[in-house]
JSON list of C-alpha atoms and ligand atoms in Angstrom, two decimals:
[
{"chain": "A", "resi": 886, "resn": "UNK", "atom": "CA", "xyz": [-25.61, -21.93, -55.42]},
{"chain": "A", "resi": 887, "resn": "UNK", "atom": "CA", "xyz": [-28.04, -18.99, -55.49]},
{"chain": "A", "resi": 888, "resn": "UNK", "atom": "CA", "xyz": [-29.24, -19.69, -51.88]},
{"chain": "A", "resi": 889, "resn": "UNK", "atom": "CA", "xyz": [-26.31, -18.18, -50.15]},
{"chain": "A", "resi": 890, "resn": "UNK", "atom": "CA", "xyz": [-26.82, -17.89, -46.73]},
{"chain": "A", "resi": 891, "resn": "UNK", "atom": "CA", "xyz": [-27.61, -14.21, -45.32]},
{"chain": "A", "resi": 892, "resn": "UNK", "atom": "CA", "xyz": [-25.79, -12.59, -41.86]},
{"chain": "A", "resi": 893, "resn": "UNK", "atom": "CA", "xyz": [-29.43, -12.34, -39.99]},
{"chain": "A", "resi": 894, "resn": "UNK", "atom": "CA", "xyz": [-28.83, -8.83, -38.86]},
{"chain": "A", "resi": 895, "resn": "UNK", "atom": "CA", "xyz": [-26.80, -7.30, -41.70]},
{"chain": "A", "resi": 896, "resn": "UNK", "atom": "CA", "xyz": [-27.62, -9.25, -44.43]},
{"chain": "A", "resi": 897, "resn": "UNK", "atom": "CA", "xyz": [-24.12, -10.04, -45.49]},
{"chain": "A", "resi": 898, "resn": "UNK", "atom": "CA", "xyz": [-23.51, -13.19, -47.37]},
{"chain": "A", "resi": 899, "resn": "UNK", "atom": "CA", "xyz": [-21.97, -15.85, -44.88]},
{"chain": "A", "resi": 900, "resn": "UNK", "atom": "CA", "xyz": [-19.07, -17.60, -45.74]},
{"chain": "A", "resi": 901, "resn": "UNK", "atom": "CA", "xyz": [-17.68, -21.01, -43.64]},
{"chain": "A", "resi": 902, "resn": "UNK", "atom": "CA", "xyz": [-20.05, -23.33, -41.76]},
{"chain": "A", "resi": 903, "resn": "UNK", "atom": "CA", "xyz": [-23.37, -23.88, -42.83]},
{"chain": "A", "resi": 904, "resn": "UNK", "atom": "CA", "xyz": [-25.07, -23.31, -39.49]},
{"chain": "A", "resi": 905, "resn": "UNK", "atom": "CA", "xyz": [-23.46, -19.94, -38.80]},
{"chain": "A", "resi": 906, "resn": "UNK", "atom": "CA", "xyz": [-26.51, -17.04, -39.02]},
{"chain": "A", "resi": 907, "resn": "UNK", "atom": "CA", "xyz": [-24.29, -14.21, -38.29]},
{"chain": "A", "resi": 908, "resn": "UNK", "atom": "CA", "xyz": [-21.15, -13.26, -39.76]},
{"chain": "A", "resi": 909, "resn": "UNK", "atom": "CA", "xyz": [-19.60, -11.83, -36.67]},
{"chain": "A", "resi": 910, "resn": "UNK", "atom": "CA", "xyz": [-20.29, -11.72, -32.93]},
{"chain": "A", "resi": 911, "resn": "UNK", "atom": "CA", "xyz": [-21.36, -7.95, -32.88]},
{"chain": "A", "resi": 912, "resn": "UNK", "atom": "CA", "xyz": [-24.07, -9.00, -35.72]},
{"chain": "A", "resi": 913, "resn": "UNK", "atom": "CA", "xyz": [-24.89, -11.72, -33.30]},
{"chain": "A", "resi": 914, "resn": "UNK", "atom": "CA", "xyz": [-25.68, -9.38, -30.20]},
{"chain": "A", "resi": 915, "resn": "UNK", "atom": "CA", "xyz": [-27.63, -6.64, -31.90]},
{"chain": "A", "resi": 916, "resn": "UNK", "atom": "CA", "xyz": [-29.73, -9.46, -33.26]},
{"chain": "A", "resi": 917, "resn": "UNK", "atom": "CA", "xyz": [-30.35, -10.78, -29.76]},
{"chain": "A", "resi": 918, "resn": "UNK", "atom": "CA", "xyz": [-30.87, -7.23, -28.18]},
{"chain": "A", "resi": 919, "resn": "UNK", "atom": "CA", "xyz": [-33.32, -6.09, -30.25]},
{"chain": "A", "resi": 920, "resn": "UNK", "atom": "CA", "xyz": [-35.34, -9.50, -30.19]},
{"chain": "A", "resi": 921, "resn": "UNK", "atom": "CA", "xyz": [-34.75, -9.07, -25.90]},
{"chain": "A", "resi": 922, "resn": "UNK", "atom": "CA", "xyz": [-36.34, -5.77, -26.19]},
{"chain": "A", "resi": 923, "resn": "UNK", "atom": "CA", "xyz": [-39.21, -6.31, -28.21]},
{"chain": "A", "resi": 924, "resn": "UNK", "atom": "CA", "xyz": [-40.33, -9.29, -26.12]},
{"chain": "A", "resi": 925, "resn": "UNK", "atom": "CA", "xyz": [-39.96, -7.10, -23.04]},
{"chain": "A", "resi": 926, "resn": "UNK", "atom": "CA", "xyz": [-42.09, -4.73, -24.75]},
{"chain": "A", "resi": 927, "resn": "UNK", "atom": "CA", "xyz": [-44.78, -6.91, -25.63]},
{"chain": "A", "resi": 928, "resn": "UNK", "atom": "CA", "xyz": [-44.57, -8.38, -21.81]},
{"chain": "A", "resi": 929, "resn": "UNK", "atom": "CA", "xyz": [-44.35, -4.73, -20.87]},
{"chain": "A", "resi": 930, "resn": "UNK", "atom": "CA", "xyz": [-47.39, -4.35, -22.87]},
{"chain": "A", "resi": 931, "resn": "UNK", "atom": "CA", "xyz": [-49.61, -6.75, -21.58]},
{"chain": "A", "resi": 932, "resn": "UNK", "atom": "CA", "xyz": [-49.18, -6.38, -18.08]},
{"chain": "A", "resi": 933, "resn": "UNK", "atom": "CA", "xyz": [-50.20, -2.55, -18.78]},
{"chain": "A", "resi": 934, "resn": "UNK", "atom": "CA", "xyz": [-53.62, -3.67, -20.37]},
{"chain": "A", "resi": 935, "resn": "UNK", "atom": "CA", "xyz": [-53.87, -6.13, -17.30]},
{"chain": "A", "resi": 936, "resn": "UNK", "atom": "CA", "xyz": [-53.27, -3.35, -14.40]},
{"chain": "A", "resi": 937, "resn": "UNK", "atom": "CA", "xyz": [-55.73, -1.00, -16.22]},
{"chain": "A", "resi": 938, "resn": "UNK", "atom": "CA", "xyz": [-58.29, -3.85, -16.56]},
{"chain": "A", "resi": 939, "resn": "UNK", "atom": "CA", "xyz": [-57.75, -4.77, -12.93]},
{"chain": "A", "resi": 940, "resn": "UNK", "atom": "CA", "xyz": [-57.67, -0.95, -11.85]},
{"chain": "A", "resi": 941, "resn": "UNK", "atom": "CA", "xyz": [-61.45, -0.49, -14.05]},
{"chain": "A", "resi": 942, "resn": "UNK", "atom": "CA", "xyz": [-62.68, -3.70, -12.13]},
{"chain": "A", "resi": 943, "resn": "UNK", "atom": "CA", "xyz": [-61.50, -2.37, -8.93]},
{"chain": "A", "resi": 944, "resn": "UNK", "atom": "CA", "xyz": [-63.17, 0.99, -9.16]},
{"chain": "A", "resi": 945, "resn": "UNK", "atom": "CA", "xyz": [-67.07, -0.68, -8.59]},
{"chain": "A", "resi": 946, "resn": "UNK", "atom": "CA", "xyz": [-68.55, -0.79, -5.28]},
{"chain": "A", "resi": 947, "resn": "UNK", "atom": "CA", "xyz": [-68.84, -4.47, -4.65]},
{"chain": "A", "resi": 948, "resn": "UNK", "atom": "CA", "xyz": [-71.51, -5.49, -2.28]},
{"chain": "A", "resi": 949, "resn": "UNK", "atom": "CA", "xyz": [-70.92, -9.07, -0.77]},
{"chain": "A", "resi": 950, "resn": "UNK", "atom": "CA", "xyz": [-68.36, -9.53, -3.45]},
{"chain": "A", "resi": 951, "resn": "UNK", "atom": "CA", "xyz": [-70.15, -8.43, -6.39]},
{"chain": "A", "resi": 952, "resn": "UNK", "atom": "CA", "xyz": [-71.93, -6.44, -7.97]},
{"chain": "A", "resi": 953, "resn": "UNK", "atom": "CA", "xyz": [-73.91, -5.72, -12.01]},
{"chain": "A", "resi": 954, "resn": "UNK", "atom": "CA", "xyz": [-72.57, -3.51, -14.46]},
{"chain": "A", "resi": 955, "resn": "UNK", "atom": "CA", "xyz": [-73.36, -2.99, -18.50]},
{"chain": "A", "resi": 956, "resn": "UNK", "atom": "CA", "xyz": [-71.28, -3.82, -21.55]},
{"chain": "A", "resi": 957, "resn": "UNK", "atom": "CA", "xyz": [-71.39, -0.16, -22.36]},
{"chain": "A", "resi": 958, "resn": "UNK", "atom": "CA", "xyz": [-70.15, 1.16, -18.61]},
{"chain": "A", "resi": 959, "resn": "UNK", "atom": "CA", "xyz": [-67.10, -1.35, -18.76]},
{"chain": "A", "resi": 960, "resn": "UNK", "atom": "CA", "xyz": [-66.13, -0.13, -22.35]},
{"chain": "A", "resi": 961, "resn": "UNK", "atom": "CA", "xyz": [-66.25, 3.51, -21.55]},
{"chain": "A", "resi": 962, "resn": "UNK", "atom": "CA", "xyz": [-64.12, 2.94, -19.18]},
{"chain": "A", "resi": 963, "resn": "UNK", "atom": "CA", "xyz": [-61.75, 1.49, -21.69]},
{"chain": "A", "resi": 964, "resn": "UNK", "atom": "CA", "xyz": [-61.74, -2.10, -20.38]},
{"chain": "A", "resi": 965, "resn": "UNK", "atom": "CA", "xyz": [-59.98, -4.37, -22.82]},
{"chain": "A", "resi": 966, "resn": "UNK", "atom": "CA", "xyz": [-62.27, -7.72, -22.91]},
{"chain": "A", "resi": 967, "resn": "UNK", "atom": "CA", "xyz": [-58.82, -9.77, -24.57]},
{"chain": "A", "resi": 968, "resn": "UNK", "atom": "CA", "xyz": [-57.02, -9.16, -21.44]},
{"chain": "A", "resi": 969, "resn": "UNK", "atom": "CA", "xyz": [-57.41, -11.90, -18.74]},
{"chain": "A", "resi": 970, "resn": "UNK", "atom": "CA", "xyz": [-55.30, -13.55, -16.54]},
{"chain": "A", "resi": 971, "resn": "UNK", "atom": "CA", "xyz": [-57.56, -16.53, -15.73]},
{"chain": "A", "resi": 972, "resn": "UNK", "atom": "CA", "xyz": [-60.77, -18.39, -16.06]},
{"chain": "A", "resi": 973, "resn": "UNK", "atom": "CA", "xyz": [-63.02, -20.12, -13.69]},
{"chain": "A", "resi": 974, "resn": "UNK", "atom": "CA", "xyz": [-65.58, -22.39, -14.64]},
{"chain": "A", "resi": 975, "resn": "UNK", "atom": "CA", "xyz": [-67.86, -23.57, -11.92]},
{"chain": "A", "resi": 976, "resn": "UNK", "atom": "CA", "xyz": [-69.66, -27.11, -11.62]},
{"chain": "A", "resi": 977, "resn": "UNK", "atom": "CA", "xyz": [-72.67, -26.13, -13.27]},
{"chain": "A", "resi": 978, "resn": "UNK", "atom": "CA", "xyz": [-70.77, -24.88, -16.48]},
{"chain": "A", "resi": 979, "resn": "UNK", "atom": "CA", "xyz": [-70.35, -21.51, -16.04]},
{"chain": "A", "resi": 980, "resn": "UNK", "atom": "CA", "xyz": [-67.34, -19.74, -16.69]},
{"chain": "A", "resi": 981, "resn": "UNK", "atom": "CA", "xyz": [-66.04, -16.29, -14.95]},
{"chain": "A", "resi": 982, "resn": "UNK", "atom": "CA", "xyz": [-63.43, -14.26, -16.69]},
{"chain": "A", "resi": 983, "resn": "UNK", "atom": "CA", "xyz": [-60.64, -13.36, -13.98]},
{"chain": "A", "resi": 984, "resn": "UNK", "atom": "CA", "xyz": [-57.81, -10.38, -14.15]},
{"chain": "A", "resi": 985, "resn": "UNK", "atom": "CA", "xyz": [-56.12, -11.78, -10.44]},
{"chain": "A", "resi": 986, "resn": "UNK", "atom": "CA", "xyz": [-58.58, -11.73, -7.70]},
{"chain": "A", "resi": 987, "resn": "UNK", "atom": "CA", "xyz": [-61.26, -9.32, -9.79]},
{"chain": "A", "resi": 988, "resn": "UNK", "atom": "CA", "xyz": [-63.49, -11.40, -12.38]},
{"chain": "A", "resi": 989, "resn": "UNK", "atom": "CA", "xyz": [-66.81, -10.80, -14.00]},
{"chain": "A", "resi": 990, "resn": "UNK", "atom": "CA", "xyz": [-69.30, -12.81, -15.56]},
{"chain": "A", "resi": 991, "resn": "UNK", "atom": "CA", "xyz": [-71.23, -12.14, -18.82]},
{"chain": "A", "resi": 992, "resn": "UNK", "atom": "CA", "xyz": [-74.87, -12.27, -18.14]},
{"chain": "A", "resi": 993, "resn": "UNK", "atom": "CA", "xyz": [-77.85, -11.88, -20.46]},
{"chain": "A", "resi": 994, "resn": "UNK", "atom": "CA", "xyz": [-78.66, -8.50, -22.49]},
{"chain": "A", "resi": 995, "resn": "UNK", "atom": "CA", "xyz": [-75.04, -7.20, -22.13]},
{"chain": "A", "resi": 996, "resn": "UNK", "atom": "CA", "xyz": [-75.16, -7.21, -18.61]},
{"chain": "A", "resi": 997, "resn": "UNK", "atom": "CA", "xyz": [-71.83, -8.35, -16.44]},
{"chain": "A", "resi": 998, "resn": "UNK", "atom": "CA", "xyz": [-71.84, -9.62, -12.95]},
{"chain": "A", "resi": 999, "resn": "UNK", "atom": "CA", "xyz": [-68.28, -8.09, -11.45]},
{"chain": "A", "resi": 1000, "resn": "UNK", "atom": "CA", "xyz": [-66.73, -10.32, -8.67]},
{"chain": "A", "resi": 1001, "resn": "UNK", "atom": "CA", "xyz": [-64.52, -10.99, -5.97]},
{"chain": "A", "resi": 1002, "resn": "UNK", "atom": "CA", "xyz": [-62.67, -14.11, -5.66]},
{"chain": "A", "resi": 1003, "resn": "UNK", "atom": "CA", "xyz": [-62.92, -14.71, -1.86]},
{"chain": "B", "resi": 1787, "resn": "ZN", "atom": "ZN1", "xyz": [-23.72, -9.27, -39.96]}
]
């Protein structure tokens, strides 16, 4: 058989049961450690991008719960467009991007409509 099975985190052929994927228990915690971390990272990550997002929403002056901004304005600021935590689409069809309570809405010529949710 050429397709010997591998240890996952060593590489080590396995000998014994066919549905063993390490060939001891250390191999087996490292492996599951290191995956722990990295999705803890990538969680880590992500709420990062979502706090600065919210933080760049949070520093206009809203007046009555909004207010306009530019494409331009929001990128300089180094708001990341991929980083939402909800959307909101009303009756008539249109949808508002939200990060928590802060949300804007893309309006015509690059402009953005920055809101409130009451
Ligand atoms: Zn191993």
């Amino acid at each position: 058989m050429n397709d010997k099975k591998k240890c996952l985190e060593c590489g080590l052929e396995l000998m014994g049961r066919v549905d063993k994927k390490f060939c001891s228990d250390g191999c087996r915690n490292a492996y599951h450690n290191k995956f722990d971390s990295g999705s803890k990272n990538l969680i880590r990550n992500i709420n990062n991008r979502l706090r600065r997002n919210y933080k760049i929403l949070d520093s206009f002056n809203l007046r009555d719960g909004k207010t306009r901004t530019t494409k331009t304005r929001l990128l300089d600021k180094n708001f990341d467009f991929d980083y939402l935590t909800n959307l909101y689409t009303t009756k008539k069809g249109t949808t508002y991007y939200f990060v928590y309570d802060l949300g804007y809405l893309p309006l015509e010529n690059d402009y953005y409509m920055i809101v409130k949710r009451e």
